[in-house]
Short mmCIF file of C-alpha atoms in Angstrom, two decimals:
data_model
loop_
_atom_site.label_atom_id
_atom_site.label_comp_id
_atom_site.label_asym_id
_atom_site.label_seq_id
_atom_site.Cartn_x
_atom_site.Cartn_y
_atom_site.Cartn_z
CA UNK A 94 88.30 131.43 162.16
CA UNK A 95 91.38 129.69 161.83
CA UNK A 96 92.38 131.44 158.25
CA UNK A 97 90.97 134.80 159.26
CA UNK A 98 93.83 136.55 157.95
CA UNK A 99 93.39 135.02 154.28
CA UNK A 100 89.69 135.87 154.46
CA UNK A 101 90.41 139.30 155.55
CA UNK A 102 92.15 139.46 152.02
CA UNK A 103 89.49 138.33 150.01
CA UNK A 104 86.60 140.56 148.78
CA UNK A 105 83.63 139.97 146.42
CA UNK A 106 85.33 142.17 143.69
CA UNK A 107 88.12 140.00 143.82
CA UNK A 108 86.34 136.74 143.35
CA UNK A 109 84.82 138.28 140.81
CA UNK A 110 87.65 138.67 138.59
CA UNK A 111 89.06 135.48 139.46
CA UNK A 112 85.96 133.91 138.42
CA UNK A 113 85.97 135.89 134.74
CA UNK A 114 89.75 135.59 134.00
CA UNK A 115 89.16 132.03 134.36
CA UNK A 116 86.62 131.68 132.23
CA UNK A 117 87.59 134.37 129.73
CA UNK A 118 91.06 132.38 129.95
CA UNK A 119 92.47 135.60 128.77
CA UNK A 120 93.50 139.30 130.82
CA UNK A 121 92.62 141.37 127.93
CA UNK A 122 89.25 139.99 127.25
CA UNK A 123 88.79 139.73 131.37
CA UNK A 124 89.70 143.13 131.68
CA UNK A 125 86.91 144.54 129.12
CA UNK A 126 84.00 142.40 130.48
CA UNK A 127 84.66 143.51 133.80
CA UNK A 128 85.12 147.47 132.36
CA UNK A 129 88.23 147.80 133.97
CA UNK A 130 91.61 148.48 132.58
CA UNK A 131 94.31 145.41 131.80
CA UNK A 132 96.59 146.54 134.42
CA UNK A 133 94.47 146.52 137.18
CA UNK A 134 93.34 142.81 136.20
CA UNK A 135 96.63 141.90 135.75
CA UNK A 136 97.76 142.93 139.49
CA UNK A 137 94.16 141.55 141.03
CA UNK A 138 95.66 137.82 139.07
CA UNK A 139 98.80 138.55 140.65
CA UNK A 140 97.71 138.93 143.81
CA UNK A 141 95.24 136.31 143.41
CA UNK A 142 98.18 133.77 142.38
CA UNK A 143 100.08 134.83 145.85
CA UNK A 144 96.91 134.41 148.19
CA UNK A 145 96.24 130.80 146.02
CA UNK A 146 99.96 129.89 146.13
CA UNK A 147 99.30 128.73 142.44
CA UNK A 148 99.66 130.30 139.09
CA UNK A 149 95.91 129.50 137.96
CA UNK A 150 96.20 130.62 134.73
CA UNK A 151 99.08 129.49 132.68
CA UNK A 152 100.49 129.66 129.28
CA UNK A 153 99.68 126.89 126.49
CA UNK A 154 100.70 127.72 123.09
CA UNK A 155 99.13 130.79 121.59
CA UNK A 156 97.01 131.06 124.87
CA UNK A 157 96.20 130.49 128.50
CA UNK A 158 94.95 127.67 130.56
CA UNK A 159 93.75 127.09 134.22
CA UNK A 160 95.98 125.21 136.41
CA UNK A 161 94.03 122.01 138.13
CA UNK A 162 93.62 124.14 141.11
CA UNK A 163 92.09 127.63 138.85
CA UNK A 164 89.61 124.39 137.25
CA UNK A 165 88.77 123.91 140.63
CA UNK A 166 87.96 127.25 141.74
CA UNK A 167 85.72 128.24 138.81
CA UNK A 168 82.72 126.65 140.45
CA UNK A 169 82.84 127.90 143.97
CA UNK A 170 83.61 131.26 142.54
CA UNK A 171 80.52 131.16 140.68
CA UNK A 172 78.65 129.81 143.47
CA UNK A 173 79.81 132.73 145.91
CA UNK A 174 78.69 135.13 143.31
CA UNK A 175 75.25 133.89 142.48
CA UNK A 176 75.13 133.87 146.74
CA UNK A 177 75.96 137.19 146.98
CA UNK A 178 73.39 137.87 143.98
CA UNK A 179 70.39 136.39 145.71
CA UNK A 180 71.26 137.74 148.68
CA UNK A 181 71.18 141.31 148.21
CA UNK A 182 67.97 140.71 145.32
CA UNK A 183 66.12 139.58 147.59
CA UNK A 184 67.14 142.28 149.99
CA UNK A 185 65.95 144.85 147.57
CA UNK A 186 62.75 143.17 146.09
CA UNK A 187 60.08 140.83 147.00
CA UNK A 188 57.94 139.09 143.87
CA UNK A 189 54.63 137.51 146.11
CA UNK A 190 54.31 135.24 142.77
CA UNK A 191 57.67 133.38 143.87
CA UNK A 192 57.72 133.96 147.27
CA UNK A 193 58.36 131.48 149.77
CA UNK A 194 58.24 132.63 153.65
CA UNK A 195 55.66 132.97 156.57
CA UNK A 196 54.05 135.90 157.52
CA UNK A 197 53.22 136.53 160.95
CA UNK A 198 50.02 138.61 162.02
CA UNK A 199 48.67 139.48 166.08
CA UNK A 200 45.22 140.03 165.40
CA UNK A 201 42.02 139.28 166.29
CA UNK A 202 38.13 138.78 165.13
CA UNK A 203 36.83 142.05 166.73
CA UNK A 204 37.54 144.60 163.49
CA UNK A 205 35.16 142.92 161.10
CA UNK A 206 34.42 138.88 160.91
CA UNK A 207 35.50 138.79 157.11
CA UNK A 208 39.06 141.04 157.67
CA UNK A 209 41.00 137.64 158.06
CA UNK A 210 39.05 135.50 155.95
CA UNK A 211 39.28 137.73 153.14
CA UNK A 212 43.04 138.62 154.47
CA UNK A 213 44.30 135.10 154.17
CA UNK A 214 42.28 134.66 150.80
CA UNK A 215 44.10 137.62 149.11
CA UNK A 216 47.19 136.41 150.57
CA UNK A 217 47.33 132.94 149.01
CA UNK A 218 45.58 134.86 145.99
CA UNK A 219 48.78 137.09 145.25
CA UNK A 220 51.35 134.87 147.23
CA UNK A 221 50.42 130.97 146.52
CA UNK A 222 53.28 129.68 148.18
CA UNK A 223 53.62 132.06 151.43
CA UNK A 224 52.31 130.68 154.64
CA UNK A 225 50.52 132.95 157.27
CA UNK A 226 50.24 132.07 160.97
CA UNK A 227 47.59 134.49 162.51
CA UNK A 228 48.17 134.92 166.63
CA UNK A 229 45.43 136.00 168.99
CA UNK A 230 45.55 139.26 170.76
CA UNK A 231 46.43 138.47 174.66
CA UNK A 232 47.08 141.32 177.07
CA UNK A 233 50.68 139.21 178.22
CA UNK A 234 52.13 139.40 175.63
CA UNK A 235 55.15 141.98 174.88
CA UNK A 236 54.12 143.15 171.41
CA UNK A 237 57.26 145.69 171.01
CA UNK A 238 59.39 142.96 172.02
CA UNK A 239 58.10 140.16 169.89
CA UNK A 240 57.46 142.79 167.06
CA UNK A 241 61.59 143.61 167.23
CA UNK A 242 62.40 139.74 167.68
CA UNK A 243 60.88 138.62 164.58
CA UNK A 244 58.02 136.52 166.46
CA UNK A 245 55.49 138.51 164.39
CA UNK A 246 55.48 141.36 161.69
CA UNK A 247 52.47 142.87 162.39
CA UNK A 248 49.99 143.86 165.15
CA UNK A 249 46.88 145.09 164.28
CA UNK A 250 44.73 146.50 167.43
CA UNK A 251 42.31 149.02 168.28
CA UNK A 252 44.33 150.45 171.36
CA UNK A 253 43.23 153.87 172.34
CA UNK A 254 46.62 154.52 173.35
CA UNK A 255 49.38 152.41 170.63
CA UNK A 256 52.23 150.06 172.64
CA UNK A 257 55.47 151.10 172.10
CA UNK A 258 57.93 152.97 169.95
CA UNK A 259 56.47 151.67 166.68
CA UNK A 260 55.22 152.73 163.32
CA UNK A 261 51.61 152.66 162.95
CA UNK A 262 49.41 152.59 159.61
CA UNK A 263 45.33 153.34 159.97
CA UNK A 264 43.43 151.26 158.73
CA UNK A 265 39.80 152.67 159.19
CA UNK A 266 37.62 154.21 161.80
CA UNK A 267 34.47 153.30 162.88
CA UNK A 268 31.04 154.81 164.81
CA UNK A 269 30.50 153.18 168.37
CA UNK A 270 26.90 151.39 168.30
CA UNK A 271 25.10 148.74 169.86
CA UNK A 272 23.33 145.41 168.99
CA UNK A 273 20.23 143.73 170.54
CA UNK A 274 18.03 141.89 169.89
CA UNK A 275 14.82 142.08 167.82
CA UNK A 276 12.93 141.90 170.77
CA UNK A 277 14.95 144.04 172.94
CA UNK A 278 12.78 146.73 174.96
CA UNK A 279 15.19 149.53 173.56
CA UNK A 280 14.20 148.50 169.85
CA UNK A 281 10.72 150.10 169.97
CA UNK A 282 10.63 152.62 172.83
CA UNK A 283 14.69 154.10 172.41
CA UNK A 284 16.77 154.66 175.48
CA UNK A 285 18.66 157.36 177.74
CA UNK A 286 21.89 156.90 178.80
CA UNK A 287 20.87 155.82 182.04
CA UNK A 288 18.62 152.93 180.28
CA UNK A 289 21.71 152.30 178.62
CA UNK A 290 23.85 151.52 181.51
CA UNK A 291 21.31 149.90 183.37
CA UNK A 292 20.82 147.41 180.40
CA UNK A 293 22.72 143.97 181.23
CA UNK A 294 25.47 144.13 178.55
CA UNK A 295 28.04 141.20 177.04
CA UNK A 296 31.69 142.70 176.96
CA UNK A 297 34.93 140.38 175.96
CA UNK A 298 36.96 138.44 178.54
CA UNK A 299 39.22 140.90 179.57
CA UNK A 300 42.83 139.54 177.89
CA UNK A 301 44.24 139.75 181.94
CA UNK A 302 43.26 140.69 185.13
CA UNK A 303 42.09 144.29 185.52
CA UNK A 304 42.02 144.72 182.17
CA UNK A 305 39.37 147.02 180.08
CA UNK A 306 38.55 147.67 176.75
CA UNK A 307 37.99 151.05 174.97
CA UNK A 308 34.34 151.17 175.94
CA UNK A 309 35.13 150.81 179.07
CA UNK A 310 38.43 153.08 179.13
CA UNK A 311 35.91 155.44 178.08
CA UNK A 312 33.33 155.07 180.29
CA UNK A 313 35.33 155.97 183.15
CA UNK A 314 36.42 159.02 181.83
CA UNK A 315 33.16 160.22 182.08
CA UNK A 316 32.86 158.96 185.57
CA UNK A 317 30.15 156.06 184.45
CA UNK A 318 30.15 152.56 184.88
CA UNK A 319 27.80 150.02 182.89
CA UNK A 320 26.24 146.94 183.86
CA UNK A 321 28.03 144.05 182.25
CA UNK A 322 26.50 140.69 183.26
CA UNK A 323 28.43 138.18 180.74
CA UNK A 324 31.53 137.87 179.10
CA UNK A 325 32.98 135.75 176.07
CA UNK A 326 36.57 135.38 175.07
CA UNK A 327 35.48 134.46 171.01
CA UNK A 328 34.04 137.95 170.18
CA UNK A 329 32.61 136.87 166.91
CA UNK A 330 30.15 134.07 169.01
CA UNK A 331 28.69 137.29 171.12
CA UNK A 332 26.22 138.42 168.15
CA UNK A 333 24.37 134.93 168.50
CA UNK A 334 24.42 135.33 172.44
CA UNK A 335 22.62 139.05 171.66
CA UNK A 336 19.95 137.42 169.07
CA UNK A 337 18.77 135.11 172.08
CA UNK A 338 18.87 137.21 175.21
CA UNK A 339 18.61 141.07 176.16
CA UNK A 340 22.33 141.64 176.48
CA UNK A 341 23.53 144.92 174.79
CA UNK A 342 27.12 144.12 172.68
CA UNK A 343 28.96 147.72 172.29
CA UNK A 344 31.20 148.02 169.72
CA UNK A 345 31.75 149.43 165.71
CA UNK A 346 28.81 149.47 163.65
CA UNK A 347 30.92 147.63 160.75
CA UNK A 348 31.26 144.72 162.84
CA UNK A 349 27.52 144.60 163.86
CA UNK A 350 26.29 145.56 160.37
CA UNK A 351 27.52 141.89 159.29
CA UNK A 352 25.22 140.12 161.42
CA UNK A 353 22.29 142.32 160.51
CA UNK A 354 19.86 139.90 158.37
CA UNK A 355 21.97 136.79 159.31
CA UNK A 356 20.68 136.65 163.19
CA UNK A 357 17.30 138.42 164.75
CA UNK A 358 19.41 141.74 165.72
CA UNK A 359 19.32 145.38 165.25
CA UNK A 360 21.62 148.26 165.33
CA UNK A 361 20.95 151.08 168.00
CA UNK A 362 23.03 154.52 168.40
CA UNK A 363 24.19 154.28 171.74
CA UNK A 364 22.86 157.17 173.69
CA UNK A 365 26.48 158.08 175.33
CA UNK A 366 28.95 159.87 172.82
CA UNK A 367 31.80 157.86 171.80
CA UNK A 368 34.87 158.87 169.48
CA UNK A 369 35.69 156.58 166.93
CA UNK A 370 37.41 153.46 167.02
CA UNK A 371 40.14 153.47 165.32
CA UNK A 372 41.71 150.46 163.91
CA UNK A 373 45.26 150.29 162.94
CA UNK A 374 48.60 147.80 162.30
CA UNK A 375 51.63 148.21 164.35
CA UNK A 376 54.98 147.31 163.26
CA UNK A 377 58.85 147.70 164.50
CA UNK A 378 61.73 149.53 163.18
CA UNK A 379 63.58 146.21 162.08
CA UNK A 380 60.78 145.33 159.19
CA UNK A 381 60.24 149.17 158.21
CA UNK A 382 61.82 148.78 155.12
CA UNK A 383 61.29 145.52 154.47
CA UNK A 384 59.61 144.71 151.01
CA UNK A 385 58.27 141.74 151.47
CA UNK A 386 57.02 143.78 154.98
CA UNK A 387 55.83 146.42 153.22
CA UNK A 388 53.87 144.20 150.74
CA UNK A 389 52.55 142.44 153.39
CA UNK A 390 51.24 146.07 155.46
CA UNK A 391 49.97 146.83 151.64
CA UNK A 392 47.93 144.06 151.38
CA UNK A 393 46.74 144.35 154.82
CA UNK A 394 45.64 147.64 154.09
CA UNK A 395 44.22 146.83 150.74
CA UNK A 396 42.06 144.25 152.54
CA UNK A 397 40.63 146.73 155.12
CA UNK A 398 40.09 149.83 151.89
CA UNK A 399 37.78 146.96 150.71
CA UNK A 400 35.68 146.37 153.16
CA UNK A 401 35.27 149.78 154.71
CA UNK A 402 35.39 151.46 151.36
CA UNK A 403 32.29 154.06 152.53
CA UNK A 404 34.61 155.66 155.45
CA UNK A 405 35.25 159.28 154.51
CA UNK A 406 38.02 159.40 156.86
CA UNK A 407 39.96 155.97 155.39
CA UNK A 408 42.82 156.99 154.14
CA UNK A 409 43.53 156.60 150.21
CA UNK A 410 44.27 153.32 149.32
CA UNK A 411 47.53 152.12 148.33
CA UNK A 412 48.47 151.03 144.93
CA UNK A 413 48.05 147.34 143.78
CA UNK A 414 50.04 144.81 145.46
CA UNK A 415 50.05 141.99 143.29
CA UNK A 416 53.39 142.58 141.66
CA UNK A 417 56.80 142.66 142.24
CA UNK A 418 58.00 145.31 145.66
CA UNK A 419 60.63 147.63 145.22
CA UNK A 420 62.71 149.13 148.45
CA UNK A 421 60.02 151.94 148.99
CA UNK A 422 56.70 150.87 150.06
CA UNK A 423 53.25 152.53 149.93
CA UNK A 424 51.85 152.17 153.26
CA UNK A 425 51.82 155.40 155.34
CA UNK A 426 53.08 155.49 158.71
CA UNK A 427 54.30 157.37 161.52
CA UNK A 428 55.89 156.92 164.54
CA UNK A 429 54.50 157.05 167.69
CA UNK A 430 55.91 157.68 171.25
CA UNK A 431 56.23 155.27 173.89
CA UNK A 432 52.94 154.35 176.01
CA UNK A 433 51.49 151.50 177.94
CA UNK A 434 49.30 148.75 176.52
CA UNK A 435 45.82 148.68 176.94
CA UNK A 436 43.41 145.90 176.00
CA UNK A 437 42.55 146.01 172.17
CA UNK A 438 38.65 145.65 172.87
CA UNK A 439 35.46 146.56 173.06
#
């Protein structure tokens, strides 16, 4: 900067009371609005007169005047101030009614087939004028990476095993089942776990080569392998492909118990013992304590309490996120240790 040793001179404080003795037009009256003594103001002028090269405030009659170039100043003094204002207001709150900015969600249609619908309705519910970009879930992409460059703000996954050094907030969990079809064999006669495996079964296009899911993770921990005959990258199309066929779709019961009563299906427990999914949101260091982040992680959360509001092991909801976000934000994290990503499916 070519008058870098000016600006190193100048601080906010000191733009401040060049802006109010200007305006006040008088020391005395400068130096109470500003709650400092008169001497002090009167040494900030004088060094403000030396860095200016110009008096600024002069004497006319019975009081004081701004010199053409202190007239001058008063506005961009002002508008440095308001700057500064905004800035660090908006630093320290976040009001969704005002709100202008994009959030930016990883996510995908596996957790329940109203989560984003009802997501992105809330959203533009509580904050009209933010914008939301949803990106799908694809096993190439760095998510720690893009999470700590700003290219998203939130992951949410099902990972058995999180990506990266990140926070992490549960969401819900969920019981492993299957749905058939009406007219599936299994639906009147049950099945062993050997039926079960034999059974041609529908799994997700795996998100890159070699890549499994958490049934599958599972599976061959216990040394099994199942049968899968067909495979669909849009996970919320394989119910319909189940209604018409005798594929088996494994996955969490709250995603199968919407399409119960829409399409010729039925739930079956699935004769080999699963944990729970668990369904989370990830999110990195840089947006921790973010408010408008932490709103966002709120309402994410909110979203998810609503839907699953029957899980005894959901954790207590956070409080209502329709107003104004202060530096401290409700969601409850923790951090979690390094680990390699695995494919966020069933």
């Amino acid at each position: 900067m070519k008058d870098q040793p000016l600006f190193d001179k100048i601080d906010l404080h000191l733009i401040r009371i060049l802006h109010t003795v200007l305006t006040e037009r008088n020391v005395s009256r400068a130096a109470v609005r500003l709650g400092m003594y008169q001497p002090a103001v009167s040494a900030a002028l004088r060094r403000l007169r030396e860095l200016s090269g110009d008096p600024l405030l002069v004497r006319s009659g019975t009081g004081m005047v701004p010199t053409p170039a202190g007239l001058r100043m008063i506005e961009p003094a002002a508008h440095i101030l308001r700057s500064a204002e905004v800035m660090f207001a908006d630093a320290r709150r976040f009001d969704p009614a005002t709100a202008r900015q994009t959030f930016l969600l990883a996510a995908s249609d596996y957790l329940d087939p109203f989560f984003l619908p009802h997501l992105v309705a809330h959203l533009k519910t509580h904050a009209p004028m933010c914008g939301i970009e949803i990106h799908p879930l694809s096993g190439d992409s760095d998510y720690y990476r893009r999470l700590a460059q700003g290219e998203v703000d939130v992951v949410i996954g099902n990972w058995p095993q999180p990506p990266g050094d990140l926070h992490l907030g549960r969401l819900f969990g969920d019981e492993v089942v299957c749905l058939v079809s009406e007219n599936h064999p299994a639906v009147r006669r049950g099945w062993t776990s050997e039926d079960w495996l034999q059974a041609e079964h529908i799994a997700p296009t795996p998100t890159h080569p070699g890549a499994r899911g958490v049934i599958d993770l599972h599976l061959a921990t216990l040394g099994m392998t199942r049968h899968i005959t067909a495979r669909s990258p849009h996970f919320s199309l394989i119910p319909s492909m189940v209604a018409s066929t005798l594929l088996v779709l494994t996955t969490g019961r709250q995603f199968c118990e919407r399409f119960v009563g829409l399409l010729p299906v039925a739930i079956l427990p699935c004769p080999v013992p699963f944990p729970r999914l668990m369904y989370y949101q990830l999110w990195h260091e840089r947006t921790h304590a973010s408010p408008a982040s932490q709103w966002l992680r709120d309402a994410i959360k909110t979203v998810a309490a609503g839907l699953r509001q029957d899980d005894p092991e959901l954790e207590e909801a956070p409080v209502p996120v329709s107003g104004p976000a202060g530096r401290s934000g409700t969601t409850r994290s923790r951090r979690i240790p390094l680990k390699p990503l695995n494919s966020p499916v069933a």
